[in-house]
Coordinates of C-alpha atoms and ligand atoms in Angstrom, one line a residue:
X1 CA 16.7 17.1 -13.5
X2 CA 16.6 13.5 -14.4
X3 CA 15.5 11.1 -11.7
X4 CA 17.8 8.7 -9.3
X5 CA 17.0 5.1 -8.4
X6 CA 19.3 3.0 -5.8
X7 CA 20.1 -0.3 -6.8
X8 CA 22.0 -2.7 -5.0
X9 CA 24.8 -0.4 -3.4
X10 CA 24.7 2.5 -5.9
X11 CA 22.5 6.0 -7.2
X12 CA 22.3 6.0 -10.3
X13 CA 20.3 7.9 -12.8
X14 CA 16.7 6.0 -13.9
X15 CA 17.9 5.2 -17.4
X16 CA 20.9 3.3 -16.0
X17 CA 18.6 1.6 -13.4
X18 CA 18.6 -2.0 -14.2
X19 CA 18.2 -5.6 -12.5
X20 CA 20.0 -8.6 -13.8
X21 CA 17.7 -11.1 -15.6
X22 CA 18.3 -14.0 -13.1
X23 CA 17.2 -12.2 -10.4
X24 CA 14.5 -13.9 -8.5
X25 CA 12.0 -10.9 -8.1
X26 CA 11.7 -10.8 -12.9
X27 CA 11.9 -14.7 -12.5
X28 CA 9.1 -15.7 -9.9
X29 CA 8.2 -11.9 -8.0
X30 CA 10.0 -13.8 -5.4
X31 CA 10.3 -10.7 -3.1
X32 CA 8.9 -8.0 -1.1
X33 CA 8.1 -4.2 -1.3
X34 CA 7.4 -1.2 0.5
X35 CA 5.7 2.0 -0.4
X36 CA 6.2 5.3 1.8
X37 CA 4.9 8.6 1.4
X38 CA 6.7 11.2 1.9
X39 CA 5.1 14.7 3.2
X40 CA 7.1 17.6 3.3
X41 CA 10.2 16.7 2.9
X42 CA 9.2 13.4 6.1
X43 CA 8.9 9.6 5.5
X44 CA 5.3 9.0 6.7
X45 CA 5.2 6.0 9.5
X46 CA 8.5 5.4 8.5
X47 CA 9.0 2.7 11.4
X48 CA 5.7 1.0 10.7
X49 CA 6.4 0.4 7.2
X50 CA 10.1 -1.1 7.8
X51 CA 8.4 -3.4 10.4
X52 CA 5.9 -5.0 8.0
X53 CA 9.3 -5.1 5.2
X54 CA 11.4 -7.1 8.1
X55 CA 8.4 -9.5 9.0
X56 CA 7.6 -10.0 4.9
X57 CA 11.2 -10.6 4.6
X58 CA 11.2 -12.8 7.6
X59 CA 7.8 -15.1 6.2
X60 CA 9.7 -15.3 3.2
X61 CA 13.3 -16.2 4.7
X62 CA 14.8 -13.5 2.5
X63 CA 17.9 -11.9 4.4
X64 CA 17.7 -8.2 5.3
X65 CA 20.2 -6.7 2.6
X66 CA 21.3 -4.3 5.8
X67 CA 20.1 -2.9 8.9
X68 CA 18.0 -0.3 9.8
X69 CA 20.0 2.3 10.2
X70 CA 21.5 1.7 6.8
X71 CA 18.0 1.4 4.9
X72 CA 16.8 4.4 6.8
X73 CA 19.7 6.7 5.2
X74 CA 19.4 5.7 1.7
X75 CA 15.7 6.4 1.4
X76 CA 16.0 10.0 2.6
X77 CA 18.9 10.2 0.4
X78 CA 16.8 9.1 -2.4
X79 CA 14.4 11.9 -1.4
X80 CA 17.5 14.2 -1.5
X81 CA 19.0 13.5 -4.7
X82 CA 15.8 13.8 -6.1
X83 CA 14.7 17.1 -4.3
X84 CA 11.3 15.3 -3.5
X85 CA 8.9 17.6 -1.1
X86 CA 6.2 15.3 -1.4
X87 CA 5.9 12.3 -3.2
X88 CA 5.8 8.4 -3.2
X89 CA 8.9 5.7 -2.1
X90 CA 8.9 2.9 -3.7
X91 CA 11.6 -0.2 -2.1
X92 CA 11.9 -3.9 -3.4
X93 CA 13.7 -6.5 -2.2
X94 CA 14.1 -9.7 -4.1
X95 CA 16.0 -13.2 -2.6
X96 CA 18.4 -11.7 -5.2
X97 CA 20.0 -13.4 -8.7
X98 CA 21.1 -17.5 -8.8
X99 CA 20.5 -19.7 -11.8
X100 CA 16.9 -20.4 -12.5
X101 CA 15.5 -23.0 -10.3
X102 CA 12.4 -23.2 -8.0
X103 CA 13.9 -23.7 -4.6
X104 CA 15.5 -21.2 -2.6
X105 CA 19.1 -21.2 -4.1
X106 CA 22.1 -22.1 -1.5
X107 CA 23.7 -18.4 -1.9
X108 CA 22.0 -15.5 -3.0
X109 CA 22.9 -11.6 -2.1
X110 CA 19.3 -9.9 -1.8
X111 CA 18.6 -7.4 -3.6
X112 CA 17.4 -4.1 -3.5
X113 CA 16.0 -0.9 -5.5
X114 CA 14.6 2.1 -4.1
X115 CA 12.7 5.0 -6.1
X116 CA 10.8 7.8 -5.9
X117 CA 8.0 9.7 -7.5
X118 CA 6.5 13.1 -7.0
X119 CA 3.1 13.4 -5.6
X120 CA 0.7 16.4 -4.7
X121 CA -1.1 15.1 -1.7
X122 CA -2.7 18.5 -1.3
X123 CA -4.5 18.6 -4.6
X124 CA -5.1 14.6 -4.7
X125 CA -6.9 14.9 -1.3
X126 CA -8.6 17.8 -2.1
X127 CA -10.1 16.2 -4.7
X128 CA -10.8 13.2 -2.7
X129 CA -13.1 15.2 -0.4
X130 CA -14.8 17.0 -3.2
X131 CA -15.9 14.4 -5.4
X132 CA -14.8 10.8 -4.4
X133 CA -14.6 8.0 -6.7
X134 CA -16.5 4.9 -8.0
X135 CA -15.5 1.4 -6.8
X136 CA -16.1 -1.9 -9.2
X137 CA -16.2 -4.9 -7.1
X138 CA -14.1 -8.1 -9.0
X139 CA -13.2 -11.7 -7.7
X140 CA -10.4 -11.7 -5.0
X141 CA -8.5 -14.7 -6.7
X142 CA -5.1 -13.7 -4.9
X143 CA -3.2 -16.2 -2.6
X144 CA -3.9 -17.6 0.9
X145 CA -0.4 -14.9 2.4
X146 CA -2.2 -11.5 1.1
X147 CA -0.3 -10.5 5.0
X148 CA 2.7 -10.5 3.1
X149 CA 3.5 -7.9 1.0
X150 CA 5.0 -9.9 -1.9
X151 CA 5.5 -8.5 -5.3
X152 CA 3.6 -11.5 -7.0
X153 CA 0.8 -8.9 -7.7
X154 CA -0.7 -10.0 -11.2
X155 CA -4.5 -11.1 -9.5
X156 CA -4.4 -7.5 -7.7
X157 CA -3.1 -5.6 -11.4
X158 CA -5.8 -8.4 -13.2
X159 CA -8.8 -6.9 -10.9
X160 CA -7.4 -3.2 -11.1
X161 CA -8.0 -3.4 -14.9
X162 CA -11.1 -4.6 -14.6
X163 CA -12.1 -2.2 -12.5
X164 CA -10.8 0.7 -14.9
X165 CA -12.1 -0.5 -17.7
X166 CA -15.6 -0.4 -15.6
X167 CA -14.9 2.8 -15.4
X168 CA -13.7 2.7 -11.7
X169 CA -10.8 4.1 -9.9
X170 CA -10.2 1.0 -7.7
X171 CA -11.2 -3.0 -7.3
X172 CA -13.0 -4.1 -4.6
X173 CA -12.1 -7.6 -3.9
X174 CA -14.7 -10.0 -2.9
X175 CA -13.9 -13.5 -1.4
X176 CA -15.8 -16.9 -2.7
X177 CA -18.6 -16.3 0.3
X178 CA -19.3 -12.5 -0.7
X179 CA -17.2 -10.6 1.9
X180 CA -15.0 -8.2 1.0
X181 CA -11.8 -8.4 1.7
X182 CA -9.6 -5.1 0.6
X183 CA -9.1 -3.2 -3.0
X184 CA -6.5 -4.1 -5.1
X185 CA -4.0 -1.8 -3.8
X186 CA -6.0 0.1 -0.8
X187 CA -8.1 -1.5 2.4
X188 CA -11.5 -0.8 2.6
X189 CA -13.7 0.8 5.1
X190 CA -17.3 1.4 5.4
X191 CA -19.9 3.8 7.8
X192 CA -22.7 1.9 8.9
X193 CA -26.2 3.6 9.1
X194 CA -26.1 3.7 12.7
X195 CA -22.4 5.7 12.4
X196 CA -19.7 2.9 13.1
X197 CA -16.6 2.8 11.0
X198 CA -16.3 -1.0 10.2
X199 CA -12.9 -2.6 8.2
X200 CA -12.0 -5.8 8.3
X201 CA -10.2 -7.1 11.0
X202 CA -6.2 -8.0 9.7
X203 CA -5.4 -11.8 8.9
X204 CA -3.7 -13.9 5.9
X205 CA -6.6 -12.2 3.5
X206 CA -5.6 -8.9 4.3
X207 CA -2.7 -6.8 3.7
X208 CA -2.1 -4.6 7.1
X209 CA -2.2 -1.5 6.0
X210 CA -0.4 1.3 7.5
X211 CA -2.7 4.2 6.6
X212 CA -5.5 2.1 7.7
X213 CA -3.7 1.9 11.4
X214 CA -3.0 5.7 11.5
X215 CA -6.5 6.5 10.7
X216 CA -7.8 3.9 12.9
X217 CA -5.6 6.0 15.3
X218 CA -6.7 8.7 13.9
X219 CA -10.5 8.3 14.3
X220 CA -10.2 7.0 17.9
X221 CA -8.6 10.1 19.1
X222 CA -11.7 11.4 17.5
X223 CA -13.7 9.5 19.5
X224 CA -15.5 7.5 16.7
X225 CA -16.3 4.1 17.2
X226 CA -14.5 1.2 15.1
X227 CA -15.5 -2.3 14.6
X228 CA -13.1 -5.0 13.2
X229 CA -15.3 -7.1 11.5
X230 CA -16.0 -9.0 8.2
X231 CA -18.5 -7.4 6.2
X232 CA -20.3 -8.5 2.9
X233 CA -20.5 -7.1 -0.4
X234 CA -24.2 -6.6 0.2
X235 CA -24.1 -4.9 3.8
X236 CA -21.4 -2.1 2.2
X237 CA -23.6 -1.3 -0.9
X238 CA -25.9 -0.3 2.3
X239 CA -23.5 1.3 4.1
X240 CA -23.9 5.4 4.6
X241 CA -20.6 5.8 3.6
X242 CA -17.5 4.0 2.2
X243 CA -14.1 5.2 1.9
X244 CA -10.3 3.1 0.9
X245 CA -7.1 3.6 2.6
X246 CA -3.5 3.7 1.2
X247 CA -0.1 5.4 1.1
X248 CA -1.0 6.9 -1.9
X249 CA -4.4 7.8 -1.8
X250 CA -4.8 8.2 2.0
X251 CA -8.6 8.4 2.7
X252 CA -10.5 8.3 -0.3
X253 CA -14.2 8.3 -0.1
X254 CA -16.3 5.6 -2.6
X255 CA -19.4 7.4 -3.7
X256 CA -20.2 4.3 -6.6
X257 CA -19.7 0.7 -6.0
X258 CA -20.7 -0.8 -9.3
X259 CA -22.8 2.2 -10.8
X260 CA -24.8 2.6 -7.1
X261 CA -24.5 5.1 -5.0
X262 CA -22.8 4.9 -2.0
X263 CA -25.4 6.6 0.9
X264 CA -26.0 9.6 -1.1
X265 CA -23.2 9.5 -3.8
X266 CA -21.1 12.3 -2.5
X267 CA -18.3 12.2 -0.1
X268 CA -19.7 11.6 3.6
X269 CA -19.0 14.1 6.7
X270 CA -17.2 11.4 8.6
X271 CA -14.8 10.3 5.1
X272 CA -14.3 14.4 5.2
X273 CA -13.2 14.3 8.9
X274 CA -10.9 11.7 8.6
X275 CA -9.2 13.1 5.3
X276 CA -8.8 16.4 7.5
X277 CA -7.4 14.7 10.4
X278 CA -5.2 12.2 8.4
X279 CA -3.6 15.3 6.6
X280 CA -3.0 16.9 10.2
X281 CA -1.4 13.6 11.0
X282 CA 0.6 13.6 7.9
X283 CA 1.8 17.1 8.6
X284 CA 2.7 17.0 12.2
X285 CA 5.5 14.6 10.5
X286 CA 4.1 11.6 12.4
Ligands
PMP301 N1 -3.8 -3.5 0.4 C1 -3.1 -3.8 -0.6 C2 -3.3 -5.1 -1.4 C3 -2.0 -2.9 -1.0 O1 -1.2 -3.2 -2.1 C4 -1.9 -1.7 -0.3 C5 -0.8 -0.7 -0.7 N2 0.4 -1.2 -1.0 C6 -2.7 -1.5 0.8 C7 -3.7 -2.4 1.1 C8 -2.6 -0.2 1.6 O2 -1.4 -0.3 2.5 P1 -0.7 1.0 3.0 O3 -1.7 1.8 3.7 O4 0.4 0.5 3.9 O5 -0.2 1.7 1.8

C-alpha cells in the first residue's frame, strides 16, 4: 500500500505530495513542526503537542491554518489511511507561499503537511534497555528561540552528523560555557551519584520536550527525585547514569559520551525503570 500525506486541504498519495517552491518553509524554514507518536492505534500527549504548535505558531505570528478540532481529525485520518498501529506523525506549518522577500508578506494562506511513518516502539525500546547507545558531544551553535520549534534545523542536522560520523547515535549539544543544553533532536537527562535525575530546567536554549514532561511525570509518581538544573559537560561524564528523551526514541539510556563510559557503560536500573514506566504510560493511551 503506498503511503498518504495531507497537504494543504487534500490526501494524497506520497509521490504526488508536493509544496510549491515559494513557499516560505523551502525558502527561509520559516515555519513550525510537530512530531507525535502514535501507540496502538493512539496519538501520544496529543494535547501537549498541539499546545507547543499553537504557542510556536503564535512566537512566530504564523496563523493557525484551522482549529483544533479540525487538525485533530486529519491526523488520525492520516493514521487511518495509512493503517498505522504504531508509528511516528510528522506536521509542518509554514507562513505559507508569497513572492520571495524577507518580511512577513501582507497575505499569505499557511500551510500545512502532515505524514506518517511506521515505527516498532516495542523492539526500538527493547533495544534501548538492552544495550543503550554512545553520545558524541558537538558545539550547540543553534539560535537564541531553541523554545520554538522551528524548522530552521541545519545546526541540529550539522551536529547530528557529526555525531554519526563519531560513531554516535545522537549530539550532545554543549553551550560556549560547557553546559549542556539538549541533543540535537532529544533532551538530555542525567543520574547523579547520589541518585537524582537532573535535566535542564526549560528556557529559550531548550526545546520543551514532551516526552521529557511525561517522564518527569512519570518518575515523580515513582517517587524519584528531579532537579531542574543546568549541568556541565564535565559533571554528566560523571554522572551514574545518562539517558535522552524524545517522541521517537522515548527514554534511551547513553552508555558512551565520547568513547567513555557512562557509570558502568551499560544501561542503568533507574534508565530501565523509566523506559518500563514510560511504555506503561504510552499504553494506557495517555
Ligand atoms: N529537543 C529537540 C531539539 C528536538 O528536536 C526534539 C524532538 N523534536 C526534542 C528535544 C524532544 O521533544 P519531544 O519529546 O517533544 O519529541
Amino acid at each position: 500500500m503506498s503511503r498518504v500525506a495531507y497537504v494543504n486541504g487534500t490526501y494524497v498519495p506520497m509521490n504526488e505530495a508536493y509544496v510549491h517552491i515559494d513557499d516560505r518553509g523551502y525558502q527561509f524554514a520559516d515555519g513550525v513542526y510537530e512530531g507525535i507518536s502514535v501507540r496502538r492505534g493512539k496519538l501520544v500527549d496529543l494535547e501537549p503537542h498541539l499546545d507547543r504548535l499553537w504557542r510556536s505558531m503564535q512566537e512566530l505570528r504564523i496563523a493557525p491554518p484551522m482549529e483544533r478540532a479540525p487538525m485533530r481529525f486529519i491526523l488520525r485520518e492520516v493514521v487511518r489511511r495509512n493503517r498505522i498501529n504504531d508509528g511516528f506523525i510528522y506536521m509542518q506549518i509554514t507562513r505559507g507561499v508569497a513572492r520571495r522577500d524577507h518580511p512577513f508578506p501582507a497575505h499569505s494562506v499557511p500551510a500545512m503537511v502532515v505524514t506518517v511513518k511506521r515505527m516498532d516502539f516495542d523492539a526500538s525500546m527493547k533495544r534501548a534497555a538492552e544495550q543503550g547507545v554512545a553520545a558524541s558531544s558537538q558545539p550547540d551553535i543553534r539560535w537564541g528561540r531553541c523554545d520554538v520549534k522551528s524548522t530552521s534545523l541545519l545546526p541540529n542536522i550539522l551536529a547530528k552528523q557529526a555525531a554519526r560520523e563519531a560513531g554516535a547515535f545522537e549530539a550532545v549539544l554543549v553551550d560556549k560555557d560547557g553546559y549542556v543544553t539538549e541533543g540535537s533532536s532529544t533532551n538530555i537527562w542525567m543520574v547523579t551519584k547520589d541518585g537524582k535525575l537532573v535535566t535542564r530546567s526549560t528556557d529559550d536554549n531548550i526545546l520543551p520536550g514532551i516526552t521529557r514532561q511525561s517522564v518527569k511525570k512519570v518518575a515523580e509518581s515513582l517517587q524519584m527525585s528531579i532537579e531542574e538544573r543546568k549541568f556541565s559537560l564535565e559533571e554528566v561524564k560523571d554522572a551514574a547514569e545518562m539517558f535522552l528523551t524524545s517522541s521517537t526514541s522515548c527514554a534511551t539510556p547513553i552508555v558512551v559520551l565520547d568513547g567513555e563510559k557512562i557509570g558502568d557503560g551499560t544501561p542503568g536500573p533507574v534508565a530501565k525503570r523509566l523506559i518500563e514506566a514510560y511504555q506503561a504510560y504510552m499504553d494506557a493511551g495517555a
